[in-house]
Amino acid sequence: MFVDELIMLEIVVNNDAGDFDLQIENVSLFDEGLYECDVEPEDKNETIAKSRYLLQIKALPTEMVLVNATWDDTITGIENESLVIECRVKSGKPPENLTLKINEVTVNTGGHGSIAYDLIPDRTNHNNQLLCEAESPLTPVPLSKTVKIDIKYMPKVMINHDEEVAVLEGANKTLCCDIDSNANISFIFWSKEGKGITSNINSSCLFFKYLDRQDRGNYTCFAGNEIGNGSFETSLTVYYHSSVHLEYTNFPIKERTRAVQCKGDGVPNNITYFRLEHLSDFNEHIRYLDVSSDGIAKLPSTIESKRYQDTGFYLYNASNGVSDEKGNMFQYDQAYLVSAAANKKIQYGEIGKPIDIIVKVYSTSEIKCLHLNAIGSLNIKDILKKSVPMRMHFHGVSIKANGIEVTFRLVKLQSFQRLNITVCNDFAIKSFILEVIKREHNNQMISTDSRLVVENRNISMVSGEQHLESNNDSNTSEHTIATSDDEINASEHLDDGYERPYTTLVAHIYAEEEHGYSSTKTSSINYNSTTLQNATCRPCFAFTEKDKQKTFIFTDDGQENTK
């Protein structure tokens, strides 16, 4: 190298020391190389002294770049897809050491010139800071560059509802989607039990102004963007007060084991049953019965002749601790339990005089026919009916009920005899015997238009649901006669598989006597008339049937009416 050819080079002479130094201005990598210094001696015969110098330039790393970074220093990736991160530098001398860090956590290190890292990102990498560092021994401060990681991911959906918190019926309720999405949401969709709720398309919230038990169920919120779809399901449980209903049956009089089942419906379903109240038709209290934890009340065992007294309304009281919209925590239900019985008496008359045969009947099943039969002929002018109050004793309690008074109006009494009165419905026939005997002087009678009206005060024909005793009638005079314990069977079995009632005779024991009864007047039911003229099977009275498919007719011996 010739010094005079390089204007950037200058030789600096120090005569005192005998030094000749080479000074290079603005040194760069281009100045690297082998330098030689030749010294010629004054004596030409001496050898030229030569010295060689190797110039090497030390340099810091420069020109660092992160591949695929945008102008705003962002690297974009997609959730669960490979993202290759690469950092490049112009190496220095000596070579640098490269390091990649994500949120200050080293993910790769080593090498010079370039370094790479293969990241499988998830949504947690979104907005992470990526740092590339080049460390050189020439300086304590490394060369570095930082960019932001932008990860695109499908919506993550949540619903702001705590399933453990009770929601009461009637309250206002809002279900809202909380959506975490990096990419604009393209749709929001709600469904209940797999069926879309079209009224809330693209709405992130469902609003319930008055929550109903029908609103309970599983709700799902769907949301989607360019990456994919997300959803979340929650269960909405609506707490509502208990509702109760009774399951009961019509029990034959011979049935020993009888019970009433109360079933409750409510959320939560921890229903507590309280004691059962037995009521009359007129809401008169008769007794209380204990109820098991599963809602069953067993009727106390009683003798057959008294089982009709189980007839009546049964009122349940139950609660699940949730009040209704009126603030009531206890709910009630009632049902009619059915048993039945009847008694029979004697009536008085005078030969040749008109007479009214009066029978008081109680029934909750539709009566299909009435028959009045006798030995010999009967001349019945009219069959009348009217509603009358009747009293009875159930389990030692006097109660009131509605009955029907049926009057067979005979033109005149032909003879003292026994009359067979029969009542039938769709399921059974019930008969009993009534005896007409000579009037004694102490019997009270009322004569109207030459007709003798004598009421048999203690006859109650009970069909289906209750046994009742008859009241005093202001237009009649009545006498109480004790009932007989003798019984005959009028109709024991029908085709429905249930045992049918028996019939009880009164006053005297006639069970072993045989008589040929000729029917002179029969009656079926006609609900449009209260006065019935000569016809076969004419109507007498009508009742609203409580349970037509479960109605039975029974008799009772030993029930006596008192005024």
Coordinates of C-alpha atoms in Angstrom, one line a residue:
M1 CA 0.0 0.0 0.0
F2 CA 1.3 3.3 -1.0
V3 CA 0.5 6.1 1.4
D4 CA 0.5 8.8 -1.2
E5 CA -2.3 7.1 -3.1
L6 CA -4.7 7.2 -0.2
I7 CA -5.7 10.7 0.9
M8 CA -7.4 9.2 4.0
L9 CA -4.1 8.0 5.3
E10 CA -1.5 10.3 6.9
I11 CA 2.0 9.5 8.2
V12 CA 2.8 11.3 11.4
V13 CA 6.5 11.7 12.1
N14 CA 7.9 11.9 15.6
N15 CA 11.6 12.8 15.1
D16 CA 12.5 12.7 18.7
A17 CA 11.4 9.1 19.1
G18 CA 12.2 8.2 15.5
D19 CA 8.6 7.0 15.0
F20 CA 6.7 7.0 11.9
D21 CA 2.9 6.5 12.6
L22 CA 0.1 5.8 10.1
Q23 CA -3.0 7.7 10.9
I24 CA -6.3 6.7 9.2
E25 CA -9.3 9.1 9.3
N26 CA -12.9 7.8 9.4
V27 CA -11.9 4.3 9.7
S28 CA -14.4 1.7 8.4
L29 CA -14.6 -1.9 7.5
F30 CA -13.1 -1.0 4.2
D31 CA -9.9 0.0 5.9
E32 CA -9.4 -3.5 7.2
G33 CA -6.3 -5.4 5.8
L34 CA -2.6 -5.9 5.9
Y35 CA -0.4 -2.9 6.4
E36 CA 3.4 -2.9 5.8
C37 CA 6.0 -0.4 6.9
D38 CA 9.4 -0.3 5.2
V39 CA 12.4 1.5 6.6
E40 CA 15.5 2.2 4.4
P41 CA 18.9 2.4 6.2
E42 CA 21.3 5.2 5.5
D43 CA 23.9 2.7 4.6
K44 CA 22.9 1.4 1.3
N45 CA 24.6 -1.8 2.0
E46 CA 22.2 -2.6 4.9
T47 CA 18.9 -4.4 4.4
I48 CA 15.6 -2.6 4.3
A49 CA 13.7 -3.2 7.6
K50 CA 10.1 -4.3 7.0
S51 CA 7.1 -4.4 9.5
R52 CA 3.6 -5.7 8.8
Y53 CA 0.4 -4.9 10.6
L54 CA -3.1 -6.5 10.2
L55 CA -5.8 -4.0 10.8
Q56 CA -9.2 -5.5 11.9
I57 CA -12.2 -3.3 12.6
K58 CA -14.6 -4.0 15.6
A59 CA -18.3 -3.2 14.9
L60 CA -21.6 -3.3 16.7
P61 CA -24.6 -5.3 15.1
T62 CA -26.9 -3.0 13.1
E63 CA -30.0 -2.9 10.9
M64 CA -32.2 -5.1 13.1
V65 CA -35.6 -6.1 11.6
L66 CA -38.5 -8.4 12.6
V67 CA -39.8 -10.2 9.5
N68 CA -43.5 -9.6 8.7
A69 CA -43.9 -6.7 11.1
T70 CA -46.2 -4.0 9.9
W71 CA -45.4 -0.3 9.8
D72 CA -46.9 0.1 13.2
D73 CA -44.7 -2.6 14.6
T74 CA -47.3 -5.4 14.8
I75 CA -47.1 -9.0 13.9
T76 CA -50.4 -10.7 13.2
G77 CA -51.3 -14.3 13.7
I78 CA -54.4 -16.6 14.0
E79 CA -55.3 -18.6 17.0
N80 CA -54.0 -22.2 16.9
E81 CA -52.1 -21.6 13.6
S82 CA -48.3 -21.6 13.3
L83 CA -46.7 -18.2 13.5
V84 CA -43.0 -18.0 12.6
I85 CA -41.3 -15.1 14.3
E86 CA -37.9 -14.2 12.7
C87 CA -35.4 -11.5 13.8
R88 CA -32.5 -10.4 11.5
V89 CA -29.5 -8.1 12.1
K90 CA -26.3 -7.0 10.3
S91 CA -23.8 -8.8 12.4
G92 CA -21.0 -6.9 14.2
K93 CA -17.5 -7.8 15.0
P94 CA -17.2 -9.8 17.1
P95 CA -20.5 -11.5 16.3
E96 CA -23.5 -10.7 18.5
N97 CA -25.7 -13.1 20.5
L98 CA -29.4 -12.9 19.5
T99 CA -32.4 -13.5 21.9
L100 CA -36.2 -13.6 21.4
K101 CA -38.5 -12.8 24.3
I102 CA -42.3 -12.8 24.6
N103 CA -43.5 -10.7 27.6
E104 CA -40.0 -10.7 28.9
V105 CA -39.9 -14.5 28.8
T106 CA -37.1 -15.9 26.7
V107 CA -38.4 -18.3 24.0
N108 CA -35.2 -18.7 21.9
T109 CA -31.6 -17.6 22.1
G110 CA -28.2 -18.1 20.4
G111 CA -26.8 -17.5 16.9
H112 CA -26.0 -14.3 15.1
G113 CA -27.3 -12.7 12.0
S114 CA -30.8 -14.1 12.5
I115 CA -33.0 -16.0 14.9
A116 CA -36.5 -17.6 14.6
Y117 CA -39.2 -19.0 16.8
D118 CA -42.3 -21.1 15.7
L119 CA -45.3 -20.0 17.9
I120 CA -48.6 -21.8 18.1
P121 CA -50.6 -18.9 19.6
D122 CA -53.8 -18.8 21.5
R123 CA -55.9 -15.9 22.6
T124 CA -53.7 -15.4 25.6
N125 CA -50.9 -14.3 23.2
H126 CA -53.0 -11.5 21.9
N127 CA -51.3 -8.1 22.6
N128 CA -48.1 -9.8 23.9
Q129 CA -44.8 -7.9 23.5
L130 CA -42.2 -9.5 21.3
L131 CA -38.6 -8.4 21.9
C132 CA -35.5 -9.2 19.8
E133 CA -32.1 -8.4 21.4
A134 CA -28.5 -8.5 19.9
E135 CA -25.9 -8.5 22.6
S136 CA -22.3 -7.4 21.8
P137 CA -19.2 -7.5 24.0
L138 CA -18.4 -4.1 22.7
T139 CA -21.2 -2.5 24.6
P140 CA -23.3 -3.1 27.7
V141 CA -26.5 -1.9 25.9
P142 CA -27.8 -4.5 23.4
L143 CA -29.4 -3.6 20.1
S144 CA -33.1 -4.4 20.4
K145 CA -36.5 -4.0 18.8
T146 CA -40.0 -4.5 20.2
V147 CA -43.3 -5.3 18.3
K148 CA -46.8 -6.2 19.4
I149 CA -48.4 -9.6 18.6
D150 CA -51.9 -9.4 17.3
I151 CA -53.7 -12.8 17.5
K152 CA -57.1 -13.2 15.7
Y153 CA -59.4 -15.7 17.5
M154 CA -63.1 -16.8 17.4
P155 CA -65.6 -15.5 19.9
K156 CA -65.5 -16.8 23.5
V157 CA -69.0 -16.5 24.9
M158 CA -70.2 -16.3 28.5
I159 CA -73.6 -15.5 29.9
N160 CA -73.9 -13.3 33.0
H161 CA -76.0 -15.7 35.0
D162 CA -75.2 -17.5 38.2
E163 CA -77.1 -20.7 38.2
E164 CA -76.7 -21.0 42.0
V165 CA -78.8 -17.8 42.6
A166 CA -82.5 -18.4 42.9
V167 CA -84.7 -16.5 40.4
L168 CA -88.3 -16.1 41.5
E169 CA -91.3 -16.2 39.3
G170 CA -92.6 -12.7 38.5
A171 CA -89.3 -11.0 38.8
N172 CA -87.5 -9.1 36.0
K173 CA -84.5 -10.9 34.5
T174 CA -81.9 -10.2 31.9
L175 CA -79.5 -12.7 30.3
C176 CA -76.6 -11.1 28.4
C177 CA -73.8 -12.5 26.4
D178 CA -70.3 -11.4 27.4
I179 CA -68.3 -12.0 24.2
D180 CA -64.5 -11.9 23.9
S181 CA -63.6 -11.7 20.2
N182 CA -60.6 -10.4 18.2
A183 CA -62.2 -9.7 14.9
N184 CA -65.5 -8.0 14.5
I185 CA -68.6 -10.0 15.5
S186 CA -70.7 -10.9 12.4
F187 CA -73.7 -12.3 14.2
I188 CA -75.3 -13.0 17.7
F189 CA -78.0 -15.7 18.0
W190 CA -80.1 -17.0 21.0
S191 CA -81.8 -20.4 21.4
K192 CA -83.8 -22.1 24.0
E193 CA -83.7 -25.9 24.2
G194 CA -82.3 -26.0 20.7
K195 CA -84.9 -23.8 19.2
G196 CA -84.0 -20.3 17.9
I197 CA -85.4 -17.2 19.6
T198 CA -86.1 -15.1 16.5
S199 CA -87.2 -12.1 18.4
N200 CA -83.7 -11.5 19.7
I201 CA -81.6 -11.9 16.5
N202 CA -78.3 -9.9 16.8
S203 CA -79.1 -8.9 20.4
S204 CA -76.6 -9.7 23.0
C205 CA -79.3 -9.7 25.8
L206 CA -82.6 -11.4 26.5
F207 CA -85.0 -9.4 28.6
F208 CA -87.8 -11.0 30.8
K209 CA -90.2 -8.3 32.1
Y210 CA -92.2 -10.9 34.1
L211 CA -90.5 -14.2 34.6
D212 CA -92.8 -17.1 34.2
R213 CA -92.2 -20.8 35.1
Q214 CA -92.5 -21.5 31.4
D215 CA -89.3 -19.5 30.9
R216 CA -87.2 -22.0 32.7
G217 CA -84.9 -24.1 30.5
N218 CA -81.5 -24.1 28.8
Y219 CA -80.5 -21.0 27.0
T220 CA -77.6 -20.8 24.5
C221 CA -75.9 -17.7 23.1
F222 CA -74.1 -18.0 19.7
A223 CA -71.6 -15.5 18.2
G224 CA -69.4 -15.6 15.2
N225 CA -66.6 -13.8 13.4
E226 CA -64.3 -14.4 10.4
I227 CA -62.3 -16.9 12.4
G228 CA -65.1 -19.1 13.7
N229 CA -68.1 -19.4 16.0
G230 CA -68.5 -19.6 19.8
S231 CA -71.4 -20.4 22.1
F232 CA -72.3 -20.8 25.8
E233 CA -75.2 -22.5 27.5
T234 CA -76.8 -21.7 30.8
S235 CA -79.7 -23.2 32.7
L236 CA -82.4 -20.8 34.0
T237 CA -84.3 -22.2 36.9
V238 CA -87.4 -20.3 37.9
Y239 CA -88.4 -20.8 41.5
Y240 CA -92.2 -20.8 41.9
H241 CA -94.6 -21.6 44.7
S242 CA -95.9 -25.0 45.2
S243 CA -99.1 -26.1 43.5
V244 CA -100.9 -29.1 44.8
H245 CA -103.5 -31.5 43.5
L246 CA -105.3 -34.4 45.1
E247 CA -105.6 -37.9 43.7
Y248 CA -108.5 -39.7 45.1
T249 CA -110.9 -42.5 44.3
N250 CA -114.4 -43.6 45.1
F251 CA -114.2 -46.3 47.7
P252 CA -116.7 -49.1 48.0
I253 CA -118.2 -49.3 51.5
K254 CA -116.5 -52.6 52.0
E255 CA -113.0 -51.3 51.2
R256 CA -111.0 -51.4 54.5
T257 CA -107.9 -49.5 53.4
R258 CA -108.5 -46.0 52.1
A259 CA -106.1 -43.1 51.5
V260 CA -105.9 -39.8 49.8
Q261 CA -102.7 -38.8 47.8
C262 CA -101.6 -35.2 47.6
K263 CA -99.1 -34.4 44.9
G264 CA -97.2 -31.1 44.8
D265 CA -95.4 -29.3 42.0
G266 CA -93.0 -26.5 42.7
V267 CA -89.4 -25.4 42.4
P268 CA -87.6 -26.3 44.5
N269 CA -89.4 -29.5 44.9
N270 CA -88.8 -29.9 48.7
I271 CA -92.5 -29.7 49.5
T272 CA -93.7 -30.0 53.0
Y273 CA -97.2 -31.4 53.6
F274 CA -99.3 -30.3 56.5
R275 CA -102.3 -31.9 58.1
L276 CA -105.4 -32.8 56.0
E277 CA -108.7 -31.2 56.9
H278 CA -112.0 -33.0 56.3
L279 CA -114.8 -30.6 55.3
S280 CA -118.5 -30.8 54.5
D281 CA -120.2 -29.5 51.4
F282 CA -120.8 -26.3 53.3
N283 CA -117.2 -25.9 54.4
E284 CA -117.9 -27.1 57.9
H285 CA -114.9 -28.6 59.7
I286 CA -115.2 -32.3 60.5
R287 CA -111.7 -33.4 61.5
Y288 CA -108.0 -33.2 60.8
L289 CA -105.9 -36.1 59.5
D290 CA -102.1 -36.6 59.6
V291 CA -100.2 -36.6 56.3
S292 CA -97.0 -38.5 55.6
S293 CA -93.9 -36.8 54.2
D294 CA -94.8 -38.1 50.7
G295 CA -98.3 -36.6 50.8
I296 CA -100.4 -39.6 51.7
A297 CA -103.2 -39.4 54.3
K298 CA -104.6 -42.8 55.4
L299 CA -108.1 -42.7 56.6
P300 CA -108.6 -44.2 60.0
S301 CA -110.0 -47.7 60.1
T302 CA -113.7 -47.8 61.0
I303 CA -116.5 -50.3 60.9
E304 CA -118.3 -50.8 57.6
S305 CA -121.6 -49.2 58.7
K306 CA -119.7 -46.0 59.6
R307 CA -117.4 -45.7 56.5
Y308 CA -119.9 -43.4 54.7
Q309 CA -118.8 -40.7 57.1
D310 CA -115.5 -40.5 55.3
T311 CA -117.4 -38.7 52.5
G312 CA -116.6 -35.1 52.0
F313 CA -114.1 -32.5 50.9
Y314 CA -110.4 -33.0 51.9
L315 CA -108.3 -29.8 52.0
Y316 CA -104.5 -30.0 51.8
N317 CA -101.9 -27.5 52.9
A318 CA -98.4 -27.6 51.4
S319 CA -95.4 -25.4 50.9
N320 CA -92.0 -25.4 49.3
G321 CA -90.9 -22.1 51.0
V322 CA -91.5 -20.0 47.9
S323 CA -94.3 -17.4 48.1
D324 CA -96.7 -16.8 45.2
E325 CA -97.3 -13.4 43.6
K326 CA -99.6 -12.5 46.5
G327 CA -97.0 -13.4 49.1
N328 CA -98.6 -16.7 50.2
M329 CA -96.2 -19.4 51.0
F330 CA -98.8 -22.1 51.7
Q331 CA -100.9 -23.6 48.9
Y332 CA -104.2 -25.4 49.2
D333 CA -106.1 -27.9 47.2
Q334 CA -109.2 -29.9 47.9
A335 CA -111.0 -32.9 46.4
Y336 CA -114.1 -34.9 47.0
L337 CA -113.8 -38.3 48.6
V338 CA -116.7 -40.6 48.0
S339 CA -118.4 -43.2 50.2
A340 CA -122.2 -43.6 50.7
A341 CA -125.0 -45.1 52.8
A342 CA -128.8 -44.8 53.3
N343 CA -131.4 -45.4 55.9
K344 CA -135.2 -46.1 55.8
K345 CA -138.3 -45.6 57.9
I346 CA -142.1 -46.1 58.2
Q347 CA -144.8 -43.8 57.0
Y348 CA -148.4 -43.5 58.2
G349 CA -151.6 -43.2 56.2
E350 CA -155.4 -43.7 56.1
I351 CA -157.2 -46.0 53.7
G352 CA -159.0 -44.1 51.0
K353 CA -157.1 -40.9 51.7
P354 CA -154.5 -39.2 49.4
I355 CA -151.0 -39.6 50.7
D356 CA -147.6 -38.2 49.8
I357 CA -144.7 -40.6 50.0
I358 CA -141.8 -38.3 50.7
V359 CA -138.2 -39.4 50.3
K360 CA -135.2 -37.2 50.8
V361 CA -132.3 -38.1 48.5
Y362 CA -128.7 -37.0 48.3
S363 CA -126.6 -37.8 45.2
T364 CA -123.7 -36.3 43.3
S365 CA -124.1 -38.7 40.4
E366 CA -126.7 -38.4 37.8
I367 CA -129.9 -40.3 38.8
K368 CA -131.3 -42.1 35.8
C369 CA -134.6 -43.4 37.2
L370 CA -136.9 -43.7 40.2
H371 CA -139.3 -46.7 40.8
L372 CA -142.1 -47.0 43.3
N373 CA -143.4 -50.6 43.5
A374 CA -146.0 -52.3 45.7
I375 CA -148.0 -55.5 46.1
G376 CA -151.0 -54.7 44.2
S377 CA -151.7 -51.5 42.3
L378 CA -150.7 -47.9 43.0
N379 CA -152.4 -44.8 41.6
I380 CA -149.7 -42.2 41.4
K381 CA -150.9 -38.8 40.4
D382 CA -147.6 -36.8 40.4
I383 CA -143.9 -37.1 41.2
L384 CA -142.5 -33.9 42.5
K385 CA -139.1 -32.8 43.5
K386 CA -137.4 -29.8 45.3
S387 CA -134.1 -28.9 46.9
V388 CA -134.0 -29.1 50.6
P389 CA -131.3 -28.7 53.3
M390 CA -130.4 -31.9 55.1
R391 CA -128.3 -32.5 58.3
M392 CA -126.1 -35.5 59.1
H393 CA -123.4 -36.6 61.6
F394 CA -119.9 -37.4 60.3
H395 CA -117.4 -38.5 62.9
G396 CA -119.4 -37.0 65.7
V397 CA -119.9 -33.6 63.9
S398 CA -123.2 -32.3 62.8
I399 CA -123.0 -30.9 59.2
K400 CA -125.3 -29.5 56.6
A401 CA -125.7 -30.5 52.9
N402 CA -128.0 -30.1 50.0
G403 CA -130.5 -32.8 49.2
I404 CA -133.5 -33.5 47.0
E405 CA -137.0 -34.1 48.4
V406 CA -138.9 -36.5 46.1
T407 CA -142.7 -36.8 46.6
F408 CA -144.7 -39.6 45.1
R409 CA -148.3 -38.2 45.3
L410 CA -150.8 -41.1 45.4
V411 CA -154.5 -40.4 44.6
K412 CA -155.5 -42.5 47.6
L413 CA -154.1 -45.2 49.8
Q414 CA -155.5 -48.6 48.8
S415 CA -154.1 -50.6 51.7
F416 CA -151.4 -50.7 54.3
Q417 CA -148.5 -52.3 52.7
R418 CA -144.8 -52.2 52.0
L419 CA -143.5 -50.0 49.2
N420 CA -140.2 -50.7 47.3
I421 CA -138.4 -47.5 46.3
T422 CA -135.5 -47.9 43.8
V423 CA -133.0 -45.4 42.5
C424 CA -130.6 -46.1 39.7
N425 CA -127.8 -44.5 37.9
D426 CA -125.4 -45.5 35.2
F427 CA -123.5 -47.9 37.5
A428 CA -125.9 -49.4 40.0
I429 CA -129.4 -49.8 41.4
K430 CA -130.2 -49.0 45.0
S431 CA -133.5 -50.2 46.6
F432 CA -135.0 -49.9 50.0
I433 CA -138.3 -50.9 51.6
L434 CA -140.8 -48.4 53.1
E435 CA -143.8 -49.6 55.1
V436 CA -147.1 -47.6 55.2
I437 CA -149.0 -48.4 58.4
K438 CA -152.2 -47.1 60.1
R439 CA -152.0 -43.7 61.6
E440 CA -151.9 -43.6 65.3
H441 CA -153.5 -40.6 67.2
N442 CA -150.1 -39.3 68.2
N443 CA -148.9 -39.1 64.5
Q444 CA -149.1 -35.5 63.2
M445 CA -150.6 -35.2 59.7
I446 CA -151.5 -32.3 57.5
S447 CA -154.4 -32.5 55.1
T448 CA -154.4 -30.3 52.0
D449 CA -157.2 -30.5 49.5
S450 CA -158.3 -33.8 51.1
R451 CA -154.8 -35.1 50.7
L452 CA -152.9 -36.5 53.7
V453 CA -149.3 -35.4 53.7
V454 CA -147.1 -37.5 55.9
E455 CA -143.3 -37.2 55.5
N456 CA -141.1 -40.0 56.2
R457 CA -138.5 -38.0 58.0
N458 CA -135.6 -40.3 58.2
I459 CA -135.1 -41.7 54.8
S460 CA -132.0 -40.7 53.0
M461 CA -131.0 -42.3 49.8
V462 CA -127.3 -41.6 49.3
S463 CA -125.7 -42.1 45.9
G464 CA -122.0 -41.5 45.2
E465 CA -120.6 -39.1 47.8
Q466 CA -122.5 -38.4 51.1
H467 CA -125.0 -39.6 53.6
L468 CA -127.3 -37.0 55.0
E469 CA -130.2 -36.8 57.4
S470 CA -133.4 -35.0 56.6
N471 CA -134.5 -31.7 58.1
N472 CA -138.0 -30.7 59.3
D473 CA -140.2 -29.5 56.5
S474 CA -142.5 -26.6 57.5
N475 CA -145.4 -28.1 55.4
T476 CA -145.1 -31.6 56.7
S477 CA -145.2 -33.6 59.9
E478 CA -142.5 -36.3 60.4
H479 CA -141.8 -39.1 62.7
T480 CA -138.6 -40.8 63.6
I481 CA -138.4 -44.6 63.5
A482 CA -135.2 -46.6 64.3
T483 CA -133.7 -48.4 61.3
S484 CA -133.4 -52.1 60.9
D485 CA -130.2 -54.0 60.6
D486 CA -131.6 -56.4 58.0
E487 CA -130.3 -56.1 54.5
I488 CA -131.0 -57.4 51.1
N489 CA -128.9 -57.1 48.0
A490 CA -130.5 -55.0 45.3
S491 CA -127.6 -55.0 42.9
E492 CA -124.1 -56.2 43.9
H493 CA -122.2 -56.3 40.6
L494 CA -122.1 -54.4 37.3
D495 CA -119.8 -54.8 34.4
D496 CA -117.3 -52.2 35.5
G497 CA -115.6 -54.6 38.0
Y498 CA -116.6 -52.8 41.2
E499 CA -118.6 -54.4 44.0
R500 CA -122.0 -52.9 44.3
P501 CA -124.0 -51.9 47.3
Y502 CA -126.6 -53.8 49.2
T503 CA -130.0 -52.7 50.3
T504 CA -131.3 -52.5 53.9
L505 CA -134.9 -53.2 55.0
V506 CA -136.5 -51.3 57.8
A507 CA -139.0 -51.6 60.7
H508 CA -139.4 -55.4 60.5
I509 CA -137.4 -58.3 59.3
Y510 CA -138.7 -59.1 55.8
A511 CA -135.5 -60.6 54.3
E512 CA -136.8 -64.1 54.3
E513 CA -140.4 -63.3 53.1
E514 CA -141.2 -63.4 49.4
H515 CA -143.5 -60.9 47.8
G516 CA -144.5 -60.2 44.2
Y517 CA -144.2 -56.5 43.7
S518 CA -146.1 -55.1 40.8
S519 CA -144.8 -51.8 39.4
T520 CA -147.6 -49.3 39.1
K521 CA -145.4 -46.2 38.6
T522 CA -141.8 -45.8 37.5
S523 CA -139.8 -42.7 36.8
S524 CA -136.6 -41.8 34.9
I525 CA -134.9 -38.4 35.1
N526 CA -136.1 -35.4 33.2
Y527 CA -134.2 -32.2 34.1
N528 CA -136.8 -29.9 32.5
S529 CA -139.7 -30.6 34.8
T530 CA -140.5 -30.7 38.5
T531 CA -144.0 -32.2 38.1
L532 CA -144.2 -35.6 36.4
Q533 CA -147.4 -37.1 35.0
N534 CA -148.2 -40.7 34.2
A535 CA -145.4 -42.2 32.3
T536 CA -143.0 -45.1 32.5
C537 CA -139.6 -44.2 34.0
R538 CA -140.3 -40.5 34.5
P539 CA -137.7 -38.0 35.8
C540 CA -137.4 -37.1 39.4
F541 CA -134.4 -34.9 40.1
A542 CA -131.0 -33.9 38.8
F543 CA -127.6 -33.4 40.3
T544 CA -124.3 -32.3 38.9
E545 CA -122.1 -35.4 38.8
K546 CA -118.8 -35.0 40.5
D547 CA -117.1 -38.0 39.0
K548 CA -119.4 -40.0 36.8
Q549 CA -116.9 -42.8 36.2
K550 CA -116.2 -43.3 39.9
T551 CA -119.6 -43.1 41.6
F552 CA -121.0 -45.9 43.7
I553 CA -124.2 -46.2 45.8
F554 CA -124.2 -47.7 49.3
T555 CA -126.6 -48.2 52.1
D556 CA -126.3 -47.7 55.9
D557 CA -128.1 -49.3 58.8
G558 CA -128.2 -47.6 62.1
Q559 CA -128.3 -43.9 61.0
E560 CA -131.2 -42.1 62.6
N561 CA -132.4 -38.5 61.9
T562 CA -133.4 -36.3 64.7
K563 CA -134.8 -32.8 64.6

